[in-house]
Amino acid sequence: MPDREPLSEAEIQDALARLDGWTFENDAIHKTYEFDDFREAISFIVQMAFYAEEANHHPELENVYNSVTLSFTTHDAGSKVTDMDIELARTIDDALGA
Ligand SMILES: C[C@H](O)[C@H](O)[C@H]1CNC2=NC(N)=NC(=O)C2=N1
């Protein structure tokens, strides 16, 4: 089970190097996904929500037409990036192939 200890910037960058398309900014990790259309974007959000709920860890998300941006930080750790954020980002990308 990932823990809620804040990661150092070096640990975060090392973890992001093993993910695709995630960036670290303002104490959160972010990724923007582009889909064919609005339906595909919303479908991704719905599917992502099941993984977030299963992990009890939730993103901030923004949707504009076919674009979805997920941002993760761990509120229980003072809104710092923890393994919870990294692991859920990996789970979502592995599961949804985005
Ligand atoms: C009570 C509930 O388990 C907590 O508030 C969970 C819910 N989802 C969460 N999501 C995120 N991103 N960070 C948290 O610390 C967090 N905590």
Short mmCIF file of N, CA and C in Angstrom, two decimals, residues 20-76:
data_model
loop_
_atom_site.label_atom_id
_atom_site.label_comp_id
_atom_site.label_asym_id
_atom_site.label_seq_id
_atom_site.Cartn_x
_atom_site.Cartn_y
_atom_site.Cartn_z
N ASP A 20 4.58 8.28 -18.30
CA ASP A 20 4.57 8.92 -19.63
C ASP A 20 3.71 10.19 -19.59
N GLY A 21 4.38 11.33 -19.75
CA GLY A 21 3.62 12.56 -19.95
C GLY A 21 3.21 13.29 -18.69
N TRP A 22 3.72 12.85 -17.53
CA TRP A 22 3.37 13.52 -16.27
C TRP A 22 4.44 14.56 -15.92
N THR A 23 3.98 15.70 -15.38
CA THR A 23 4.91 16.75 -14.97
C THR A 23 4.66 17.08 -13.50
N PHE A 24 5.65 17.71 -12.87
CA PHE A 24 5.56 18.11 -11.45
C PHE A 24 5.57 19.63 -11.40
N GLU A 25 4.52 20.20 -10.80
CA GLU A 25 4.45 21.67 -10.71
C GLU A 25 3.50 22.02 -9.57
N ASN A 26 3.88 23.04 -8.78
CA ASN A 26 3.01 23.53 -7.69
C ASN A 26 2.56 22.38 -6.78
N ASP A 27 3.51 21.53 -6.37
CA ASP A 27 3.23 20.46 -5.41
C ASP A 27 2.14 19.50 -5.88
N ALA A 28 2.09 19.26 -7.19
CA ALA A 28 1.16 18.27 -7.74
C ALA A 28 1.76 17.70 -9.02
N ILE A 29 1.25 16.54 -9.42
CA ILE A 29 1.65 15.97 -10.71
C ILE A 29 0.47 16.13 -11.66
N HIS A 30 0.79 16.39 -12.91
CA HIS A 30 -0.24 16.76 -13.90
C HIS A 30 -0.02 16.00 -15.19
N LYS A 31 -1.11 15.66 -15.86
CA LYS A 31 -1.02 15.12 -17.22
C LYS A 31 -2.26 15.56 -18.00
N THR A 32 -2.05 15.96 -19.24
CA THR A 32 -3.16 16.33 -20.13
C THR A 32 -3.28 15.26 -21.21
N TYR A 33 -4.50 14.75 -21.36
CA TYR A 33 -4.84 13.72 -22.35
C TYR A 33 -5.70 14.36 -23.43
N GLU A 34 -5.44 14.01 -24.69
CA GLU A 34 -6.26 14.49 -25.81
C GLU A 34 -6.98 13.29 -26.43
N PHE A 35 -8.30 13.43 -26.61
CA PHE A 35 -9.10 12.33 -27.16
C PHE A 35 -9.72 12.73 -28.49
N ASP A 36 -10.35 11.77 -29.16
CA ASP A 36 -10.93 12.06 -30.49
C ASP A 36 -12.07 13.06 -30.40
N ASP A 37 -12.84 12.95 -29.30
CA ASP A 37 -13.99 13.86 -29.18
C ASP A 37 -14.41 13.94 -27.71
N PHE A 38 -15.48 14.66 -27.50
CA PHE A 38 -15.96 14.90 -26.12
C PHE A 38 -16.41 13.60 -25.47
N ARG A 39 -17.09 12.76 -26.24
CA ARG A 39 -17.56 11.48 -25.68
C ARG A 39 -16.40 10.66 -25.15
N GLU A 40 -15.31 10.60 -25.95
CA GLU A 40 -14.14 9.81 -25.50
C GLU A 40 -13.53 10.42 -24.24
N ALA A 41 -13.51 11.75 -24.19
CA ALA A 41 -12.94 12.42 -23.00
C ALA A 41 -13.76 12.10 -21.76
N ILE A 42 -15.06 12.18 -21.87
CA ILE A 42 -15.93 11.90 -20.73
C ILE A 42 -15.88 10.42 -20.37
N SER A 43 -15.79 9.57 -21.36
CA SER A 43 -15.66 8.13 -21.09
C SER A 43 -14.38 7.84 -20.29
N PHE A 44 -13.30 8.53 -20.64
CA PHE A 44 -12.05 8.37 -19.88
C PHE A 44 -12.25 8.82 -18.44
N ILE A 45 -12.90 9.95 -18.26
CA ILE A 45 -13.13 10.47 -16.90
C ILE A 45 -13.92 9.46 -16.08
N VAL A 46 -14.97 8.89 -16.69
CA VAL A 46 -15.81 7.93 -15.95
C VAL A 46 -14.98 6.69 -15.57
N GLN A 47 -14.23 6.18 -16.52
CA GLN A 47 -13.42 4.99 -16.23
C GLN A 47 -12.35 5.30 -15.17
N MET A 48 -11.72 6.46 -15.30
CA MET A 48 -10.70 6.89 -14.32
C MET A 48 -11.30 6.95 -12.94
N ALA A 49 -12.56 7.42 -12.87
CA ALA A 49 -13.20 7.61 -11.56
C ALA A 49 -13.29 6.30 -10.78
N PHE A 50 -13.47 5.17 -11.48
CA PHE A 50 -13.57 3.89 -10.77
C PHE A 50 -12.24 3.52 -10.14
N TYR A 51 -11.14 3.82 -10.83
CA TYR A 51 -9.82 3.52 -10.27
C TYR A 51 -9.52 4.46 -9.11
N ALA A 52 -9.92 5.72 -9.25
CA ALA A 52 -9.69 6.68 -8.16
C ALA A 52 -10.48 6.27 -6.92
N GLU A 53 -11.73 5.86 -7.15
CA GLU A 53 -12.58 5.49 -6.00
C GLU A 53 -12.02 4.24 -5.33
N GLU A 54 -11.53 3.30 -6.15
CA GLU A 54 -10.96 2.06 -5.60
C GLU A 54 -9.73 2.38 -4.75
N ALA A 55 -8.98 3.38 -5.16
CA ALA A 55 -7.76 3.77 -4.42
C ALA A 55 -8.08 4.75 -3.30
N ASN A 56 -9.32 5.22 -3.26
CA ASN A 56 -9.71 6.31 -2.34
C ASN A 56 -8.74 7.47 -2.46
N HIS A 57 -8.45 7.83 -3.66
CA HIS A 57 -7.51 8.93 -3.95
C HIS A 57 -8.02 9.62 -5.20
N HIS A 58 -8.21 10.92 -5.16
CA HIS A 58 -8.98 11.60 -6.19
C HIS A 58 -8.23 12.78 -6.80
N PRO A 59 -8.38 12.94 -8.10
CA PRO A 59 -7.68 14.03 -8.80
C PRO A 59 -8.49 15.31 -8.78
N GLU A 60 -7.80 16.41 -9.05
CA GLU A 60 -8.49 17.57 -9.60
C GLU A 60 -8.51 17.31 -11.09
N LEU A 61 -9.61 17.64 -11.75
CA LEU A 61 -9.63 17.39 -13.20
C LEU A 61 -10.28 18.55 -13.92
N GLU A 62 -9.77 18.75 -15.14
CA GLU A 62 -10.30 19.80 -16.00
C GLU A 62 -10.62 19.16 -17.34
N ASN A 63 -11.79 19.50 -17.90
CA ASN A 63 -12.15 18.99 -19.23
C ASN A 63 -12.56 20.16 -20.11
N VAL A 64 -11.93 20.25 -21.27
CA VAL A 64 -12.36 21.22 -22.28
C VAL A 64 -12.48 20.43 -23.58
N TYR A 65 -13.72 20.20 -24.02
CA TYR A 65 -14.00 19.45 -25.25
C TYR A 65 -13.33 18.08 -25.22
N ASN A 66 -12.26 17.84 -26.00
CA ASN A 66 -11.64 16.50 -26.08
C ASN A 66 -10.39 16.38 -25.21
N SER A 67 -10.18 17.39 -24.34
CA SER A 67 -8.96 17.41 -23.53
C SER A 67 -9.32 17.18 -22.05
N VAL A 68 -8.55 16.35 -21.38
CA VAL A 68 -8.73 16.12 -19.94
C VAL A 68 -7.37 16.29 -19.27
N THR A 69 -7.34 17.14 -18.24
CA THR A 69 -6.13 17.28 -17.44
C THR A 69 -6.38 16.74 -16.04
N LEU A 70 -5.56 15.77 -15.61
CA LEU A 70 -5.63 15.26 -14.24
C LEU A 70 -4.49 15.86 -13.45
N SER A 71 -4.79 16.25 -12.22
CA SER A 71 -3.76 16.73 -11.29
C SER A 71 -3.91 15.98 -9.98
N PHE A 72 -2.80 15.44 -9.47
CA PHE A 72 -2.83 14.69 -8.22
C PHE A 72 -1.90 15.33 -7.20
N THR A 73 -2.41 15.50 -5.98
CA THR A 73 -1.59 15.80 -4.82
C THR A 73 -2.28 15.11 -3.65
N THR A 74 -1.56 14.88 -2.57
CA THR A 74 -2.17 14.18 -1.44
C THR A 74 -2.55 15.18 -0.36
N HIS A 75 -3.85 15.42 -0.26
CA HIS A 75 -4.33 16.44 0.68
C HIS A 75 -3.97 16.08 2.12
N ASP A 76 -4.07 14.74 2.42
CA ASP A 76 -3.80 14.30 3.80
C ASP A 76 -2.33 14.47 4.16
#
